[in-house]
XYZ file of C-alpha atoms in Angstrom:
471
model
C -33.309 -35.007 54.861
C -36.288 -37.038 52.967
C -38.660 -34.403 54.152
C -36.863 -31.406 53.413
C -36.312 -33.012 49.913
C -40.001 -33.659 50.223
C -40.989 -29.650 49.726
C -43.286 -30.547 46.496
C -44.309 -26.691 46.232
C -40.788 -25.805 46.677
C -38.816 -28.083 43.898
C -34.859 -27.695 44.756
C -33.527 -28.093 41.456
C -35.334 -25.585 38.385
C -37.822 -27.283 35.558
C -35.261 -26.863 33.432
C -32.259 -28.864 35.653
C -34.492 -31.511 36.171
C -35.355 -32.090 32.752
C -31.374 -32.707 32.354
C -31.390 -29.891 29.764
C -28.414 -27.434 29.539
C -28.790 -24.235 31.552
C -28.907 -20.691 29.909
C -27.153 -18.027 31.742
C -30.520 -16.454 31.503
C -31.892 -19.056 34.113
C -29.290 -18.605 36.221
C -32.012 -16.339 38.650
C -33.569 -19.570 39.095
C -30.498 -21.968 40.092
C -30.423 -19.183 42.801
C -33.371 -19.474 43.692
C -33.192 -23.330 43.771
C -30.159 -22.670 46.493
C -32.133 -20.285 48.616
C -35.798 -22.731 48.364
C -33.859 -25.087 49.465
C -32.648 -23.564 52.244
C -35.919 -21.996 53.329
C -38.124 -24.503 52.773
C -40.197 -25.184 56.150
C -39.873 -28.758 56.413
C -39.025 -31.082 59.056
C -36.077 -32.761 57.849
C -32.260 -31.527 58.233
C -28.869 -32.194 56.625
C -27.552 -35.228 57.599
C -23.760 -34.692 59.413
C -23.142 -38.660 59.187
C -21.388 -38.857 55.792
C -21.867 -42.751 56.145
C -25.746 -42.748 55.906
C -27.430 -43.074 52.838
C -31.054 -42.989 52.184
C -32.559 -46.157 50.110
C -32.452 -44.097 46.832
C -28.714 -43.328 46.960
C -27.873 -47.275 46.972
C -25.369 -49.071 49.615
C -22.617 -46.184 50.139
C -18.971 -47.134 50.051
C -16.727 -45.480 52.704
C -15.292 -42.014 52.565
C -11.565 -42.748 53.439
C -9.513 -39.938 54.338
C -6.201 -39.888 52.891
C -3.418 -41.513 54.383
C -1.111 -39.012 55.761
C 1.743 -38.940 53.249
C 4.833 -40.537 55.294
C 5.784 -43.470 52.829
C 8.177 -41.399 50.891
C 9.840 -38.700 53.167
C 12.686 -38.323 50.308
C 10.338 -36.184 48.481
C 9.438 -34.043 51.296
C 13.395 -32.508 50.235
C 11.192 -31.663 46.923
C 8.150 -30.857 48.367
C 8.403 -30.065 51.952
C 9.854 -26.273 51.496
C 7.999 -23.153 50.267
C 10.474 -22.748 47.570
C 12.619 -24.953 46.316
C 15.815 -24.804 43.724
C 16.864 -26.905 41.045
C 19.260 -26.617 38.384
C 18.798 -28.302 35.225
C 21.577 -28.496 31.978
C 20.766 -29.204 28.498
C 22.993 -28.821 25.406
C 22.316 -26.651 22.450
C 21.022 -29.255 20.110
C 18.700 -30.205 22.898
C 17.127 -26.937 23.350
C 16.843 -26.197 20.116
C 14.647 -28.646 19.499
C 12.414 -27.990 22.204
C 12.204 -24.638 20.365
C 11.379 -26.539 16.790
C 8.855 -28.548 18.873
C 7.360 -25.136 20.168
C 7.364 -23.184 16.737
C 5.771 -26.193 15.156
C 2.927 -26.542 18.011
C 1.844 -23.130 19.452
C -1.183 -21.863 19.548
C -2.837 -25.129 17.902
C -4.803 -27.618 19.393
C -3.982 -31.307 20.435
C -4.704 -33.720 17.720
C -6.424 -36.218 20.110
C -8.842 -32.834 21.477
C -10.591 -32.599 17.600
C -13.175 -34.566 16.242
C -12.152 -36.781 13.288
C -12.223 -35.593 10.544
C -11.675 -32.256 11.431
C -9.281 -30.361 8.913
C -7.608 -27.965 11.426
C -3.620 -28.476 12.055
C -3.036 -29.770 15.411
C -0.086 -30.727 17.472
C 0.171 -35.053 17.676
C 1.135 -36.415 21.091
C 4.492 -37.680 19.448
C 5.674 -34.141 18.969
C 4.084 -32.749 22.077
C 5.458 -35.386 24.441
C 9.209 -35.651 22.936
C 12.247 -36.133 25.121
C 15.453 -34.274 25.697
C 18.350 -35.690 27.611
C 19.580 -32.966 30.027
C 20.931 -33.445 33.312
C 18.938 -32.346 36.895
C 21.256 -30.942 40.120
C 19.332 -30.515 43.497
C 19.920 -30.880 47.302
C 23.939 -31.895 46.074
C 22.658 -34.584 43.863
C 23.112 -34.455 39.926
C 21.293 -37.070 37.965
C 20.481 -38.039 34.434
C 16.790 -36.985 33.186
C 14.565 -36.258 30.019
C 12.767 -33.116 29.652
C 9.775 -32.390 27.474
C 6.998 -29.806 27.501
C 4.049 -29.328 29.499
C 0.810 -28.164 29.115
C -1.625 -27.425 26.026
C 0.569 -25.848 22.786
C -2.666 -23.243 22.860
C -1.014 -21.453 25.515
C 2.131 -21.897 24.385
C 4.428 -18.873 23.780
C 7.730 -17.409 22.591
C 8.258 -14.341 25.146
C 7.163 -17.048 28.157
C 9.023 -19.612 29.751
C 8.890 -23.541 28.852
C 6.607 -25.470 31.225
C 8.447 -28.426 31.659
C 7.711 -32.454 32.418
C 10.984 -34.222 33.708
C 11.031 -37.790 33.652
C 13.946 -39.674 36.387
C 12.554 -43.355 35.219
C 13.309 -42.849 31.236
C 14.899 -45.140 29.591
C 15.215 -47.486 32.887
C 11.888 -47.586 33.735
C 12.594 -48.650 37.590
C 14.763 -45.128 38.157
C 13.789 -42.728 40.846
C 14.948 -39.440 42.141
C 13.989 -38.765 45.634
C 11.669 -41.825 45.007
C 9.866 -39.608 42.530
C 9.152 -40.603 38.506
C 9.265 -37.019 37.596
C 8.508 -33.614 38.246
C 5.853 -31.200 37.138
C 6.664 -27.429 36.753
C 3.673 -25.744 35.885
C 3.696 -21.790 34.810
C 0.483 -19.707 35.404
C -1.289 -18.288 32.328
C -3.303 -15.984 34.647
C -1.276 -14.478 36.633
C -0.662 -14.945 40.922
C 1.732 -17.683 40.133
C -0.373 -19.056 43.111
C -3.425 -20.622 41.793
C -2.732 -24.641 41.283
C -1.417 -24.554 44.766
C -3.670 -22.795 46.159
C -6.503 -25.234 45.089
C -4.942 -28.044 45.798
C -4.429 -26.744 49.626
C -7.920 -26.266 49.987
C -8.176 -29.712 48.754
C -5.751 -30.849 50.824
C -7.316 -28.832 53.990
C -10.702 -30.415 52.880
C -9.290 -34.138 53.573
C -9.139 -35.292 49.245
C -6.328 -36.819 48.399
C -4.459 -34.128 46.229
C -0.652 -33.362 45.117
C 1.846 -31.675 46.986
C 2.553 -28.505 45.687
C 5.174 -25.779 46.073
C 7.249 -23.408 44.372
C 10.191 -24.295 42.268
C 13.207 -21.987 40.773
C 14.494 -23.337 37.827
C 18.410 -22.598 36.851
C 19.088 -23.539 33.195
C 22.777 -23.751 32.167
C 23.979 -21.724 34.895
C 21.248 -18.939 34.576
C 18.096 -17.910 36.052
C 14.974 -19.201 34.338
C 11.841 -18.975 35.974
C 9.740 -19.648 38.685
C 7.178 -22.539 38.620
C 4.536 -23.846 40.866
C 5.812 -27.436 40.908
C 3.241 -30.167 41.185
C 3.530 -33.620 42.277
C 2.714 -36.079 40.400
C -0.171 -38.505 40.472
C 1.189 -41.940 39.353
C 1.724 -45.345 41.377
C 4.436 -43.283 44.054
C 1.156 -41.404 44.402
C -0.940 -43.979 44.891
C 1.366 -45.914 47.505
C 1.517 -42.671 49.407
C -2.391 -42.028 50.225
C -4.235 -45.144 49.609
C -3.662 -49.000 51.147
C -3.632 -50.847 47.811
C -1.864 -49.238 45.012
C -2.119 -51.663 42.573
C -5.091 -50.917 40.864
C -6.389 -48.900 37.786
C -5.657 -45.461 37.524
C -6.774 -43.051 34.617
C -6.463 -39.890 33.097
C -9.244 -38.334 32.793
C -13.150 -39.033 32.537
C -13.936 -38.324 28.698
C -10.967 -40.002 27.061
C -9.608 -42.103 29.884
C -6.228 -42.618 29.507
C -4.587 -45.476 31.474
C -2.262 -44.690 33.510
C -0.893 -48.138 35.768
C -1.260 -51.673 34.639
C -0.805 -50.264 31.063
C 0.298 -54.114 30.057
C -3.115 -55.692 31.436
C -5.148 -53.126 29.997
C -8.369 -54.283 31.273
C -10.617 -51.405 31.341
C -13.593 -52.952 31.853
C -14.529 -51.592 35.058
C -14.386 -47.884 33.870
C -16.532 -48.834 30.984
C -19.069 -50.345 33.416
C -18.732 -46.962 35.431
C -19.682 -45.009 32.248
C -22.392 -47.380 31.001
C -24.218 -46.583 34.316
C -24.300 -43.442 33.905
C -26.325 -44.312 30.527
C -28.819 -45.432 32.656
C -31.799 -43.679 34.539
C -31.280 -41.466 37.831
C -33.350 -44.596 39.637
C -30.228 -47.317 38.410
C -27.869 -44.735 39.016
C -28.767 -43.666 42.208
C -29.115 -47.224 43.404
C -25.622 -48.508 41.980
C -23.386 -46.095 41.784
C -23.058 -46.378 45.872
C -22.132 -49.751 45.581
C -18.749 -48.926 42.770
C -17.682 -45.384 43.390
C -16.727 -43.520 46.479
C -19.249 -41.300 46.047
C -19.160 -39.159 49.181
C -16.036 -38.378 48.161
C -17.010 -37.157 44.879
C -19.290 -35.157 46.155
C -17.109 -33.412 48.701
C -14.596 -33.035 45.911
C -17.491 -31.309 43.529
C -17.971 -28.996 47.003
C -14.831 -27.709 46.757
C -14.019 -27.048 43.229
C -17.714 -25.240 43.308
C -16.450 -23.093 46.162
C -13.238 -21.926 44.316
C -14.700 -21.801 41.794
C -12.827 -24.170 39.194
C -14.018 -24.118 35.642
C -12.478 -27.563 33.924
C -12.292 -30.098 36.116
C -14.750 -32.725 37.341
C -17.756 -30.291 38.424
C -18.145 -28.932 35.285
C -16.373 -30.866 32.729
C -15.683 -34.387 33.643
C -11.635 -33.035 32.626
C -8.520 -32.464 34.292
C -8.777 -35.212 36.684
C -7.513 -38.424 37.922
C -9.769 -41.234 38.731
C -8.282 -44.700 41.173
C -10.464 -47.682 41.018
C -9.428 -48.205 44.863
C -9.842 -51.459 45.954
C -11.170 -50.338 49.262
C -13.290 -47.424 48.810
C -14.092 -47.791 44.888
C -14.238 -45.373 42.410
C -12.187 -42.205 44.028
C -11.496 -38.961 42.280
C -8.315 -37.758 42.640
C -7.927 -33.613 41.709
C -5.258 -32.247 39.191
C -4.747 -29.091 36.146
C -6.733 -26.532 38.776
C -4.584 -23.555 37.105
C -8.464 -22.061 35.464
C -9.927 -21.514 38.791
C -10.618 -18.119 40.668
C -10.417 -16.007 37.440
C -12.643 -14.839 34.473
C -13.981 -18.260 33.485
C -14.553 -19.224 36.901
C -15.849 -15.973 38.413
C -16.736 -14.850 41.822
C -20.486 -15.390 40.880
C -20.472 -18.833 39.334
C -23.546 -20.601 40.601
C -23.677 -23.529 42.538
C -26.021 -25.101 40.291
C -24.800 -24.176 36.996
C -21.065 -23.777 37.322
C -20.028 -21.018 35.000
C -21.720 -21.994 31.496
C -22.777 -25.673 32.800
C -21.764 -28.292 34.722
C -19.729 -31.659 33.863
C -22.387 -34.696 32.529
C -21.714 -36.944 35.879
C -22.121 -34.317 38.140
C -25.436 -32.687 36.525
C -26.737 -36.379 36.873
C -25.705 -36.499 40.377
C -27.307 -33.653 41.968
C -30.624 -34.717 40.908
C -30.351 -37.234 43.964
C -31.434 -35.569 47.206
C -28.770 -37.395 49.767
C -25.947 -36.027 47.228
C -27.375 -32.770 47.012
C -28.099 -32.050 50.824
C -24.145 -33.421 51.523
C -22.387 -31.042 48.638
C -24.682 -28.000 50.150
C -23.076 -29.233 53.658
C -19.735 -29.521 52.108
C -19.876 -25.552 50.338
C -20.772 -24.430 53.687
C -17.757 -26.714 55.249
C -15.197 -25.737 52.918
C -15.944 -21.903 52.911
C -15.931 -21.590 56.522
C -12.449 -23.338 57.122
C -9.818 -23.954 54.300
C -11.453 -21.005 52.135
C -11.567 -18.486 54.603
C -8.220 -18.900 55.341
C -7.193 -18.574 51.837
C -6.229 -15.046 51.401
C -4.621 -15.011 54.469
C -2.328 -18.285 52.565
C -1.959 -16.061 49.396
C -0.361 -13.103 51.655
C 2.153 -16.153 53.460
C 3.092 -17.659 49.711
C 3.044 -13.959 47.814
C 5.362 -12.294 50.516
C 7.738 -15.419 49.976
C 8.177 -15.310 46.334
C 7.712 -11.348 45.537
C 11.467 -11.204 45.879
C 12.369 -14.519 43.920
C 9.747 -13.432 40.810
C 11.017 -9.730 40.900
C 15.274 -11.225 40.755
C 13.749 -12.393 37.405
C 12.077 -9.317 35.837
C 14.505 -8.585 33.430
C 14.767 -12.086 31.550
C 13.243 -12.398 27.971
C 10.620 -14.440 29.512
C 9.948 -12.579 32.475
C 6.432 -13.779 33.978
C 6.185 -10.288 35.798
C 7.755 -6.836 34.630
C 8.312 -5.867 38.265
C 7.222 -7.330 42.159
C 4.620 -4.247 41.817
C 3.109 -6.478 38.914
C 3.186 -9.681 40.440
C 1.837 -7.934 43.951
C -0.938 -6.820 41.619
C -1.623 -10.136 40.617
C -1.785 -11.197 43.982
C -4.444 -8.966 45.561
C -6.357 -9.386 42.188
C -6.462 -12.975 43.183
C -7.607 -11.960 47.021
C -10.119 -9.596 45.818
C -12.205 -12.491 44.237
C -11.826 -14.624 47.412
C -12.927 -12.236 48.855
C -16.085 -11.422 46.777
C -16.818 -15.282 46.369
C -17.146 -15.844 49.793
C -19.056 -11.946 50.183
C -21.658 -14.291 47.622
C -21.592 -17.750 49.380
C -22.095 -16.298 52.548
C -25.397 -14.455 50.457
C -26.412 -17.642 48.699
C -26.559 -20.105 51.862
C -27.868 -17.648 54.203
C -31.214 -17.806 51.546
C -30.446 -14.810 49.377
C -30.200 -13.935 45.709
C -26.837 -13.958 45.166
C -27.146 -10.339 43.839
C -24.124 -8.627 46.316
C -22.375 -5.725 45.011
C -18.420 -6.653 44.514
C -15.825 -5.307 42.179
C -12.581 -7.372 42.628
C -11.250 -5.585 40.029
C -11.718 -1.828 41.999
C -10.650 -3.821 45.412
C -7.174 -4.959 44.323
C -6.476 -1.329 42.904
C -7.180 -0.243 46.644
C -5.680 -0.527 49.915
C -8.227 -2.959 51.178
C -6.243 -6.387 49.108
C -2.784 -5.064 50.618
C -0.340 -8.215 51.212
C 0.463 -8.478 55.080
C 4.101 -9.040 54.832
C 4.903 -8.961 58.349
């Protein structure tokens, strides 16, 4: 690996990368090209398969744990376990209709914590946001008290869609559990396929990262149909206890504002604000410390797969929509979460592997400047493509064929997510056709070409070729 790094003629990374300046589309010929010299570059060296090794310049590696197979709670797997689930959920008028006031007064404006200060633009405060209903939750032949607020970012709120919802089992009593489960997350999908967190956080889960369970969830609200959700488990301490060996460490929210999520009484964040001073320091104290605090094979394996999707907000190109567990263990481990923008416009087909989309997330463009890192999240591309994302659209056809009855039962309501199971269908093989055409330009890109393949996912979903296999 040091010699193929070594290629002096053949620099891996563009002038431009190096120099830790943001990319312009324009270059994006030469992050291409970076891929493909790097590839073909006649040296003597090869990718190292022993995750565990670490040349001098990456700095003593911790251990890349694999996740502990999640046994600890097998209530949840009622919750989780299924391809679709059922709950019903009961909430008086007064209730509801202030979840509406809380809706009218946030939608379509930005969280107040998002702006800079200062900033004159009405925004939505986390008070209003996060408020609490009572209602009351029925599943499996179990009723039980709960508080409901909304989910998501008010920006993409809407009146003619359905709520997304947070449910809380542990409020007021902070010790309460359902299933052994805090609360649930019912996510909608803003682009369509109803399929996307899920099916990101399988190939995360297929890829040996630590990630949610995730399945499908039909919500009944006073009696009546609502909606369909992909429902999300959540990462908290249950979380924790379920995949790692000590669960009583730091977890956050987050890279950029790093929100505390365990030991909220302690509050000792001084170890994440060591992690980000060192990445204030050069690539030669970086590269020879950040071994020694963070799990960093793990990162990278995680930045492999989110590049592979493609995903456009989370840790490869944003530092966002992530957890992060100071594991006692293995250190600093990255834990994936809010992969509903991958696999669509702002994560498209042709993202590069250098650049993302538009650019990459400040750790990550820091990390790929060191040679070990780079040569492992090459290997890990070519890993994840030729298992867990290869398989994908054959998943898509498995989950689509299972819910294209359940969404279409629902395509009269006011908030219908699809007019008709032709629409959602649609959706579907829109979502297959760029699989289809990412890995068409993986395949390209490792192989040592441009990237330059002809693929319309668009004109392939309208034809036969995307067809779900429903047999």
């Amino acid at each position: 690996m040091a010699a193929l790094w070594a290629c002096d003629a053949h620099p891996i990374l563009p002038p431009e990368r190096r120099g830790h300046a943001a990319p312009s589309r324009q270059m994006r010929w030469r992050s291409i090209l970076s891929v493909w010299l790097f590839l073909a570059c006649n040296c003597t060296g090869t990718i190292d398969d022993d995750p565990t090794k670490a040349l001098v310049e990456s700095g003593p590696a911790r251990s890349d744990t694999s996740p502990a197979p999640v046994t600890k709670n097998t209530a949840a797997q009622a919750m989780y376990g299924p391809l679709f689930v059922e709950l019903a959920m009961t909430i008086s008028d007064q209730s509801w209709a202030r979840l509406g006031e809380i809706n009218k007064a946030c939608q379509g404006r930005h969280r107040c914590e998002d702006l800079e200060p200062g900033t004159s633009e009405t925004c939505c405060p986390p008070a209003l946001r996060k408020e609490y209903v009572p209602v009351s939750v029925a599943f499996g032949g179990q009723t039980v008290s709960a508080y409901a607020r909304h989910k998501g970012n008010p920006r993409d709120w809407c009146e003619d869609c359905p709520y997304q919802f947070v449910i809380r089992f542990n409020k007021p009593n902070k010790k309460a559990r359902f299933l052994g489960l805090r609360r649930l997350n019912l996510e909608g999908e803003r682009h369509g396929a109803l399929v996307r967190n899920n099916a990101a956080m399988w190939v995360m889960r297929r890829m040996g990262i630590a990630a949610p369970r995730t399945n499908w969830l039909k919500l009944t609200l006073n009696g009546a149909a609502y909606a369909i959700y992909e429902n999300i488990e959540a990462v908290d301490k249950e979380f924790l206890t379920n995949h790692f060996a000590d669960a009583n460490a730091n977890l956050y929210k987050h890279l950029l504002t790093s929100e505390l999520k365990t030991n909220e009484k302690t509050g000792d964040t001084t170890a994440l604000t060591a992690l980000h001073d060192l990445f204030e320091e050069s690539d030669k104290v970086l590269f020879a410390k950040l071994g020694g605090v963070a799990n960093v094979r793990q990162w990278v394996k995680l930045a492999a797969a989110e590049a592979t999707l493609p995903a456009s907000d989370n840790f490869w190109t944003s530092n966002y929509n992530l957890y992060i567990y100071d594991d006692p263990h293995s250190g600093w481990t990255i834990i994936p979460w809010d992969l509903d923008d991958v696999m669509y416009d702002k994560a498209n087909w042709d993202a590069s592997l250098v650049d993302g989309q538009v650019e990459l997330g400040d750790w990550w463009a820091r990390m790929l400047h060191n040679p070990t890192w780079w040569a492992w999240f090459l290997q890990d591309v070519k890993h994840t493509l030729n298992t867990a994302y290869k398989d994908l659209p054959a998943q898509i056809d498995i989950w689509c064929c299972g819910l294209r009855d359940e969404v279409a039962a629902l395509s009269d309501s006011p908030v219908a997510q699809f007019s008709s199971r032709a629409s959602f269908d649609s959706s579907c093989r829109e979502l297959k056709a760029h699989i289809t055409c990412r890995i068409k330009y993986l395949n390209d890109v490792l192989a040592g070409g441009s990237g330059a393949v002809e693929c319309d996912p668009t004109a392939m979903a309208k034809s036969g070729a995307m067809a779900l296999d429903c047999k």
